[in-house]
mmCIF file of C-alpha atoms in Angstrom:
data_model
loop_
_atom_site.group_PDB
_atom_site.id
_atom_site.type_symbol
_atom_site.label_atom_id
_atom_site.label_comp_id
_atom_site.label_asym_id
_atom_site.label_seq_id
_atom_site.Cartn_x
_atom_site.Cartn_y
_atom_site.Cartn_z
ATOM 1 C CA MET A 20 10.999 0.913 -155.529
ATOM 2 C CA ASN A 21 11.543 -2.750 -154.720
ATOM 3 C CA ALA A 22 10.289 -4.575 -151.701
ATOM 4 C CA SER A 23 13.665 -4.380 -149.887
ATOM 5 C CA GLN A 24 13.698 -0.650 -150.225
ATOM 6 C CA ARG A 25 10.131 -0.195 -148.995
ATOM 7 C CA ALA A 26 11.084 -2.387 -145.920
ATOM 8 C CA GLN A 27 14.083 -0.290 -145.167
ATOM 9 C CA ASN A 28 12.100 2.960 -145.583
ATOM 10 C CA GLY A 29 9.365 1.532 -143.272
ATOM 11 C CA TYR A 30 11.871 0.437 -140.666
ATOM 12 C CA GLN A 31 13.705 3.710 -140.765
ATOM 13 C CA HIS A 32 10.474 5.675 -139.965
ATOM 14 C CA HIS A 33 9.748 3.532 -136.848
ATOM 15 C CA ALA A 34 13.464 3.638 -135.792
ATOM 16 C CA GLN A 35 13.243 7.408 -135.823
ATOM 17 C CA ALA A 36 10.005 7.553 -134.039
ATOM 18 C CA ALA A 37 11.509 5.400 -131.159
ATOM 19 C CA LYS A 38 14.402 7.797 -130.647
ATOM 20 C CA THR A 39 14.742 9.038 -127.105
ATOM 21 C CA THR A 40 15.628 12.582 -125.814
ATOM 22 C CA ARG A 41 19.115 11.267 -125.047
ATOM 23 C CA ASP A 42 19.447 10.010 -128.646
ATOM 24 C CA THR A 43 18.526 13.527 -129.854
ATOM 25 C CA GLU A 44 20.928 15.213 -127.533
ATOM 26 C CA TYR A 45 23.791 12.741 -128.629
ATOM 27 C CA ASP A 46 23.015 13.606 -132.259
ATOM 28 C CA ALA A 47 23.077 17.253 -131.597
ATOM 29 C CA PHE A 48 26.442 17.026 -129.782
ATOM 30 C CA ALA A 49 27.827 14.752 -132.476
ATOM 31 C CA ARG A 50 26.785 17.040 -135.340
ATOM 32 C CA ILE A 51 28.153 20.218 -133.607
ATOM 33 C CA THR A 52 31.340 18.613 -132.444
ATOM 34 C CA SER A 53 32.021 17.263 -135.932
ATOM 35 C CA ARG A 54 31.590 20.697 -137.367
ATOM 36 C CA LEU A 55 33.911 22.217 -134.648
ATOM 37 C CA LYS A 56 36.607 19.663 -135.342
ATOM 38 C CA ALA A 57 36.337 19.897 -139.159
ATOM 39 C CA ALA A 58 36.591 23.630 -139.082
ATOM 40 C CA ALA A 59 39.547 23.701 -136.639
ATOM 41 C CA SER A 60 41.416 21.153 -138.686
ATOM 42 C CA LYS A 61 41.338 23.494 -141.768
ATOM 43 C CA GLY A 62 43.235 26.323 -139.877
ATOM 44 C CA ARG A 63 43.026 29.906 -140.574
ATOM 45 C CA SER A 64 41.352 29.563 -143.836
ATOM 46 C CA ALA A 65 38.151 28.355 -142.248
ATOM 47 C CA TYR A 66 37.672 31.046 -139.650
ATOM 48 C CA ASN A 67 34.176 31.862 -140.758
ATOM 49 C CA GLU A 68 33.313 28.052 -140.599
ATOM 50 C CA LEU A 69 34.913 27.926 -137.140
ATOM 51 C CA ALA A 70 32.854 30.920 -135.960
ATOM 52 C CA GLU A 71 29.569 29.388 -137.178
ATOM 53 C CA ALA A 72 30.394 26.036 -135.480
ATOM 54 C CA LEU A 73 31.230 27.847 -132.190
ATOM 55 C CA HIS A 74 27.955 29.756 -132.562
ATOM 56 C CA GLU A 75 25.951 26.551 -132.828
ATOM 57 C CA ASN A 76 27.879 25.032 -129.929
ATOM 58 C CA ARG A 77 27.098 28.100 -127.878
ATOM 59 C CA LYS A 78 23.479 27.837 -128.764
ATOM 60 C CA LEU A 79 23.480 24.185 -127.643
ATOM 61 C CA TRP A 80 24.932 24.934 -124.313
ATOM 62 C CA THR A 81 22.715 27.818 -123.814
ATOM 63 C CA ILE A 82 19.684 25.504 -124.206
ATOM 64 C CA LEU A 83 21.271 23.093 -121.831
ATOM 65 C CA ALA A 84 21.968 25.868 -119.156
ATOM 66 C CA ALA A 85 18.381 27.122 -119.501
ATOM 67 C CA ASP A 86 16.961 23.743 -119.052
ATOM 68 C CA VAL A 87 19.096 22.788 -116.046
ATOM 69 C CA ALA A 88 18.223 26.149 -114.463
ATOM 70 C CA SER A 89 14.598 25.263 -114.674
ATOM 71 C CA LYS A 90 12.871 24.069 -111.466
ATOM 72 C CA SER A 91 11.087 21.265 -113.343
ATOM 73 C CA ASN A 92 14.397 19.692 -114.405
ATOM 74 C CA SER A 93 14.625 16.196 -112.971
ATOM 75 C CA LEU A 94 18.431 15.971 -112.816
ATOM 76 C CA SER A 95 20.056 15.982 -109.416
ATOM 77 C CA PRO A 96 21.336 19.477 -108.165
ATOM 78 C CA ASP A 97 24.868 18.446 -108.465
ATOM 79 C CA ILE A 98 24.500 17.361 -112.175
ATOM 80 C CA ARG A 99 22.596 20.517 -112.970
ATOM 81 C CA ALA A 100 25.323 22.630 -111.422
ATOM 82 C CA ARG A 101 28.034 20.833 -113.430
ATOM 83 C CA ILE A 102 26.232 21.231 -116.661
ATOM 84 C CA PHE A 103 25.534 24.850 -115.870
ATOM 85 C CA TYR A 104 29.313 25.342 -115.166
ATOM 86 C CA LEU A 105 30.237 23.628 -118.405
ATOM 87 C CA SER A 106 27.855 25.881 -120.259
ATOM 88 C CA GLU A 107 29.668 28.954 -118.718
ATOM 89 C CA PHE A 108 33.004 27.560 -119.571
ATOM 90 C CA THR A 109 31.907 26.878 -123.169
ATOM 91 C CA GLN A 110 30.609 30.507 -123.497
ATOM 92 C CA LYS A 111 34.043 32.069 -122.177
ATOM 93 C CA HIS A 112 36.318 29.619 -123.989
ATOM 94 C CA SER A 113 34.525 30.101 -127.307
ATOM 95 C CA SER A 114 35.288 33.912 -127.003
ATOM 96 C CA LEU A 115 38.865 33.069 -126.487
ATOM 97 C CA VAL A 116 38.898 30.794 -129.532
ATOM 98 C CA LEU A 117 37.231 33.662 -131.628
ATOM 99 C CA ARG A 118 39.911 35.955 -130.581
ATOM 100 C CA LYS A 119 42.562 33.374 -131.461
ATOM 101 C CA GLU A 120 43.815 33.217 -127.866
ATOM 102 C CA ALA A 121 42.916 29.608 -127.180
ATOM 103 C CA SER A 122 42.434 26.217 -128.883
ATOM 104 C CA VAL A 123 39.239 24.706 -129.824
ATOM 105 C CA ARG A 124 40.546 21.398 -128.311
ATOM 106 C CA PRO A 125 38.937 21.887 -124.726
ATOM 107 C CA LEU A 126 35.536 22.444 -126.288
ATOM 108 C CA LEU A 127 35.915 19.355 -128.242
ATOM 109 C CA GLU A 128 36.923 17.374 -125.139
ATOM 110 C CA VAL A 129 33.909 18.671 -123.241
ATOM 111 C CA ASN A 130 31.489 17.806 -125.947
ATOM 112 C CA ILE A 131 32.986 14.344 -126.347
ATOM 113 C CA ALA A 132 32.858 13.706 -122.576
ATOM 114 C CA ILE A 133 29.181 14.528 -122.750
ATOM 115 C CA MET A 134 28.548 12.381 -125.684
ATOM 116 C CA ARG A 135 30.269 9.451 -123.893
ATOM 117 C CA GLY A 136 28.014 9.927 -120.804
ATOM 118 C CA LEU A 137 24.821 10.119 -123.037
ATOM 119 C CA ARG A 138 26.004 6.988 -124.967
ATOM 120 C CA GLN A 139 26.621 5.182 -121.595
ATOM 121 C CA SER A 140 23.161 6.116 -120.376
ATOM 122 C CA MET A 141 21.551 5.041 -123.537
ATOM 123 C CA ALA A 142 23.220 1.659 -123.166
ATOM 124 C CA THR A 143 22.028 1.143 -119.511
ATOM 125 C CA PRO A 144 18.749 -0.692 -119.163
ATOM 126 C CA GLN A 145 15.762 1.472 -118.692
ATOM 127 C CA ALA A 146 15.087 0.197 -115.130
ATOM 128 C CA THR A 147 18.351 1.597 -113.846
ATOM 129 C CA ARG A 148 18.810 4.496 -116.129
ATOM 130 C CA ASN A 149 15.964 6.588 -114.497
ATOM 131 C CA GLU A 150 17.429 6.671 -111.030
ATOM 132 C CA GLY A 151 17.110 10.419 -110.570
ATOM 133 C CA LEU A 152 18.505 11.210 -113.944
ATOM 134 C CA GLY A 153 16.143 12.432 -116.547
ATOM 135 C CA PRO A 154 17.165 13.649 -120.027
ATOM 136 C CA LEU A 155 19.307 16.740 -120.056
ATOM 137 C CA THR A 156 16.735 18.695 -122.172
ATOM 138 C CA PRO A 157 13.237 17.391 -121.668
ATOM 139 C CA HIS A 158 11.776 20.713 -122.753
ATOM 140 C CA VAL A 159 13.545 20.905 -126.113
ATOM 141 C CA GLN A 160 11.448 19.876 -129.217
ATOM 142 C CA LYS A 161 12.891 17.083 -131.300
ATOM 143 C CA ARG A 162 14.192 17.897 -134.728
ATOM 144 C CA GLU A 163 15.299 15.581 -137.514
ATOM 145 C CA PRO A 164 18.812 14.666 -136.553
ATOM 146 C CA GLU A 165 21.780 14.584 -138.917
ATOM 147 C CA ARG A 166 23.859 11.463 -138.557
ATOM 148 C CA THR A 167 27.607 11.899 -138.405
ATOM 149 C CA GLY A 168 30.445 9.427 -138.138
ATOM 150 C CA GLY A 169 32.429 8.840 -135.184
ATOM 151 C CA ILE A 170 34.280 11.592 -133.614
ATOM 152 C CA SER A 171 37.552 11.331 -131.966
ATOM 153 C CA LEU A 172 40.476 13.666 -131.056
#
C-alpha cells in the first residue's frame, strides 16, 4: 500500500465517523429507493426482487413511524404527523404493488421527496438547521451505509 492509498483510507475512516444521523437516513433511503427502482424496471421477471425491496422499504418506514410516535422525538407535531401518514401510505400502497394493482412509482416519488428534504437540511448551516427539527430517527443505531449513485425517475 502506497502513501496515497494510506491517506485515502485514513480520510475515509474520519469521513465516516463524521456522518450525521441525516446522512445515515439519506443513505438508507437512497439504497432502498435504488433497489425499488431497479426491480421495477425489470418488470415481471423480477417480482421476487421487487417484493424484497418493498419489504425493506416497509421496514424503513416502520422504523420512522415508530420514531415519530415516540414522545421523545424532537420534530414538530405537524412534521411527525406527516411522516406517520407517509408511513401508512407506504404500507398500504406496497400491498397494492405486491398484488399488481398499483405502480411502484408513488413509493419512489415519496422516497425521493424525503431524500431531497434530507439533502436540503444537510446543506443548511448547523445554526439554522436545528430550529425545532431534529433528525428523523434519533434512536436508530447507525450501520455502515452502502453508497449508491444518483436516483431519478
